[in-house]
Amino acid sequence: LVDQGAASALLSRHKSLLPAGVREVRGEFARHDVVLVLDSAGQRIACGITNYSSKEVAAIKGLRSNLIQKALGYECGDEVVHRNNLAVL
């Protein structure tokens, strides 16, 4: 589930999904799984291949990308879902 700023960036500006825009993680998924992206109203807005597992996203949600390494001890990219691996619905 993403905030309104992230939803706008994905839909209007074709940007990647960064951890700063993530507000909630629902369900369990592994790194490289295809995940749904929901807006704040719970509407499906996109889907894509995630760079992080559900547990990792829960740990980095709301953080700036430069803090991923500090939060996890490693990083798998600055994006939760890179725009090249994202499809707007």
JSON list of C-alpha atoms in Angstrom, two decimals:
[
{"chain": "A", "resi": 1, "resn": "LEU", "atom": "CA", "xyz": [0.00, 0.00, 0.00]},
{"chain": "A", "resi": 2, "resn": "VAL", "atom": "CA", "xyz": [1.51, 3.35, -1.04]},
{"chain": "A", "resi": 3, "resn": "ASP", "atom": "CA", "xyz": [0.85, 6.96, -0.13]},
{"chain": "A", "resi": 4, "resn": "GLN", "atom": "CA", "xyz": [-0.67, 9.48, -2.51]},
{"chain": "A", "resi": 5, "resn": "GLY", "atom": "CA", "xyz": [2.69, 10.92, -3.52]},
{"chain": "A", "resi": 6, "resn": "ALA", "atom": "CA", "xyz": [4.01, 7.52, -4.55]},
{"chain": "A", "resi": 7, "resn": "ALA", "atom": "CA", "xyz": [0.78, 6.68, -6.38]},
{"chain": "A", "resi": 8, "resn": "SER", "atom": "CA", "xyz": [1.04, 9.92, -8.34]},
{"chain": "A", "resi": 9, "resn": "ALA", "atom": "CA", "xyz": [4.71, 9.29, -9.15]},
{"chain": "A", "resi": 10, "resn": "LEU", "atom": "CA", "xyz": [3.89, 5.81, -10.45]},
{"chain": "A", "resi": 11, "resn": "LEU", "atom": "CA", "xyz": [0.80, 6.77, -12.43]},
{"chain": "A", "resi": 12, "resn": "SER", "atom": "CA", "xyz": [1.65, 10.22, -13.78]},
{"chain": "A", "resi": 13, "resn": "ARG", "atom": "CA", "xyz": [5.41, 10.40, -13.88]},
{"chain": "A", "resi": 14, "resn": "HIS", "atom": "CA", "xyz": [6.29, 6.74, -14.56]},
{"chain": "A", "resi": 15, "resn": "LYS", "atom": "CA", "xyz": [8.72, 6.61, -11.63]},
{"chain": "A", "resi": 16, "resn": "SER", "atom": "CA", "xyz": [10.01, 3.68, -9.60]},
{"chain": "A", "resi": 17, "resn": "LEU", "atom": "CA", "xyz": [8.45, 2.72, -6.29]},
{"chain": "A", "resi": 18, "resn": "LEU", "atom": "CA", "xyz": [10.78, 3.86, -3.52]},
{"chain": "A", "resi": 19, "resn": "PRO", "atom": "CA", "xyz": [10.54, 2.70, 0.09]},
{"chain": "A", "resi": 20, "resn": "ALA", "atom": "CA", "xyz": [9.64, 6.23, 1.22]},
{"chain": "A", "resi": 21, "resn": "GLY", "atom": "CA", "xyz": [6.24, 5.92, -0.46]},
{"chain": "A", "resi": 22, "resn": "VAL", "atom": "CA", "xyz": [5.35, 2.53, 1.03]},
{"chain": "A", "resi": 23, "resn": "ARG", "atom": "CA", "xyz": [2.92, 2.74, 3.95]},
{"chain": "A", "resi": 24, "resn": "GLU", "atom": "CA", "xyz": [1.87, -0.87, 4.52]},
{"chain": "A", "resi": 25, "resn": "VAL", "atom": "CA", "xyz": [2.84, -4.38, 3.45]},
{"chain": "A", "resi": 26, "resn": "ARG", "atom": "CA", "xyz": [0.09, -6.97, 3.00]},
{"chain": "A", "resi": 27, "resn": "GLY", "atom": "CA", "xyz": [0.78, -10.67, 2.59]},
{"chain": "A", "resi": 28, "resn": "GLU", "atom": "CA", "xyz": [4.06, -12.46, 2.23]},
{"chain": "A", "resi": 29, "resn": "PHE", "atom": "CA", "xyz": [6.28, -12.43, -0.83]},
{"chain": "A", "resi": 30, "resn": "ALA", "atom": "CA", "xyz": [9.89, -13.15, -1.73]},
{"chain": "A", "resi": 31, "resn": "ARG", "atom": "CA", "xyz": [12.42, -11.05, -3.58]},
{"chain": "A", "resi": 32, "resn": "HIS", "atom": "CA", "xyz": [11.70, -11.10, -7.34]},
{"chain": "A", "resi": 33, "resn": "ASP", "atom": "CA", "xyz": [8.03, -12.04, -6.86]},
{"chain": "A", "resi": 34, "resn": "VAL", "atom": "CA", "xyz": [5.39, -10.08, -8.75]},
{"chain": "A", "resi": 35, "resn": "VAL", "atom": "CA", "xyz": [3.47, -7.89, -6.31]},
{"chain": "A", "resi": 36, "resn": "LEU", "atom": "CA", "xyz": [0.42, -5.66, -6.54]},
{"chain": "A", "resi": 37, "resn": "VAL", "atom": "CA", "xyz": [0.73, -2.00, -5.65]},
{"chain": "A", "resi": 38, "resn": "LEU", "atom": "CA", "xyz": [-2.35, -0.45, -4.03]},
{"chain": "A", "resi": 39, "resn": "ASP", "atom": "CA", "xyz": [-3.12, 3.22, -3.49]},
{"chain": "A", "resi": 40, "resn": "SER", "atom": "CA", "xyz": [-4.26, 4.61, -0.12]},
{"chain": "A", "resi": 41, "resn": "ALA", "atom": "CA", "xyz": [-7.87, 3.65, -0.95]},
{"chain": "A", "resi": 42, "resn": "GLY", "atom": "CA", "xyz": [-6.84, 0.04, -1.58]},
{"chain": "A", "resi": 43, "resn": "GLN", "atom": "CA", "xyz": [-7.27, 0.25, -5.36]},
{"chain": "A", "resi": 44, "resn": "ARG", "atom": "CA", "xyz": [-4.86, -1.69, -7.57]},
{"chain": "A", "resi": 45, "resn": "ILE", "atom": "CA", "xyz": [-2.72, 0.79, -9.46]},
{"chain": "A", "resi": 46, "resn": "ALA", "atom": "CA", "xyz": [0.29, -1.24, -10.58]},
{"chain": "A", "resi": 47, "resn": "CYS", "atom": "CA", "xyz": [2.13, -4.53, -10.36]},
{"chain": "A", "resi": 48, "resn": "GLY", "atom": "CA", "xyz": [5.79, -5.31, -10.62]},
{"chain": "A", "resi": 49, "resn": "ILE", "atom": "CA", "xyz": [8.77, -7.42, -9.69]},
{"chain": "A", "resi": 50, "resn": "THR", "atom": "CA", "xyz": [9.98, -6.52, -6.23]},
{"chain": "A", "resi": 51, "resn": "ASN", "atom": "CA", "xyz": [13.63, -6.11, -5.26]},
{"chain": "A", "resi": 52, "resn": "TYR", "atom": "CA", "xyz": [12.84, -6.98, -1.63]},
{"chain": "A", "resi": 53, "resn": "SER", "atom": "CA", "xyz": [10.81, -9.55, 0.31]},
{"chain": "A", "resi": 54, "resn": "SER", "atom": "CA", "xyz": [7.74, -8.61, 2.34]},
{"chain": "A", "resi": 55, "resn": "LYS", "atom": "CA", "xyz": [9.79, -8.72, 5.56]},
{"chain": "A", "resi": 56, "resn": "GLU", "atom": "CA", "xyz": [12.45, -6.48, 4.05]},
{"chain": "A", "resi": 57, "resn": "VAL", "atom": "CA", "xyz": [9.87, -3.99, 2.71]},
{"chain": "A", "resi": 58, "resn": "ALA", "atom": "CA", "xyz": [8.22, -3.89, 6.15]},
{"chain": "A", "resi": 59, "resn": "ALA", "atom": "CA", "xyz": [11.61, -2.97, 7.62]},
{"chain": "A", "resi": 60, "resn": "ILE", "atom": "CA", "xyz": [12.37, -0.20, 5.09]},
{"chain": "A", "resi": 61, "resn": "LYS", "atom": "CA", "xyz": [8.89, 1.24, 4.42]},
{"chain": "A", "resi": 62, "resn": "GLY", "atom": "CA", "xyz": [8.80, 5.00, 4.79]},
{"chain": "A", "resi": 63, "resn": "LEU", "atom": "CA", "xyz": [12.59, 5.30, 4.65]},
{"chain": "A", "resi": 64, "resn": "ARG", "atom": "CA", "xyz": [14.66, 7.22, 2.17]},
{"chain": "A", "resi": 65, "resn": "SER", "atom": "CA", "xyz": [16.57, 4.94, -0.20]},
{"chain": "A", "resi": 66, "resn": "ASN", "atom": "CA", "xyz": [19.93, 5.97, 1.25]},
{"chain": "A", "resi": 67, "resn": "LEU", "atom": "CA", "xyz": [18.88, 4.38, 4.58]},
{"chain": "A", "resi": 68, "resn": "ILE", "atom": "CA", "xyz": [18.20, 0.88, 3.20]},
{"chain": "A", "resi": 69, "resn": "GLN", "atom": "CA", "xyz": [21.76, -0.28, 3.88]},
{"chain": "A", "resi": 70, "resn": "LYS", "atom": "CA", "xyz": [21.59, 0.94, 7.47]},
{"chain": "A", "resi": 71, "resn": "ALA", "atom": "CA", "xyz": [18.18, -0.66, 8.11]},
{"chain": "A", "resi": 72, "resn": "LEU", "atom": "CA", "xyz": [18.91, -4.05, 6.54]},
{"chain": "A", "resi": 73, "resn": "GLY", "atom": "CA", "xyz": [22.69, -4.30, 6.61]},
{"chain": "A", "resi": 74, "resn": "TYR", "atom": "CA", "xyz": [22.68, -4.71, 2.82]},
{"chain": "A", "resi": 75, "resn": "GLU", "atom": "CA", "xyz": [20.78, -3.38, -0.18]},
{"chain": "A", "resi": 76, "resn": "CYS", "atom": "CA", "xyz": [19.32, -4.81, -3.36]},
{"chain": "A", "resi": 77, "resn": "GLY", "atom": "CA", "xyz": [18.81, -1.48, -5.09]},
{"chain": "A", "resi": 78, "resn": "ASP", "atom": "CA", "xyz": [17.31, 1.90, -4.22]},
{"chain": "A", "resi": 79, "resn": "GLU", "atom": "CA", "xyz": [13.84, 0.87, -5.38]},
{"chain": "A", "resi": 80, "resn": "VAL", "atom": "CA", "xyz": [11.24, -1.51, -3.98]},
{"chain": "A", "resi": 81, "resn": "VAL", "atom": "CA", "xyz": [10.06, -1.92, -7.59]},
{"chain": "A", "resi": 82, "resn": "HIS", "atom": "CA", "xyz": [12.12, -0.38, -10.40]},
{"chain": "A", "resi": 83, "resn": "ARG", "atom": "CA", "xyz": [10.10, 1.38, -13.11]},
{"chain": "A", "resi": 84, "resn": "ASN", "atom": "CA", "xyz": [11.49, -1.02, -15.74]},
{"chain": "A", "resi": 85, "resn": "ASN", "atom": "CA", "xyz": [9.84, -3.87, -13.82]},
{"chain": "A", "resi": 86, "resn": "LEU", "atom": "CA", "xyz": [6.54, -2.07, -13.18]},
{"chain": "A", "resi": 87, "resn": "ALA", "atom": "CA", "xyz": [3.26, -2.15, -15.08]},
{"chain": "A", "resi": 88, "resn": "VAL", "atom": "CA", "xyz": [0.57, 0.45, -14.38]},
{"chain": "A", "resi": 89, "resn": "LEU", "atom": "CA", "xyz": [-2.90, -1.09, -14.29]}
]
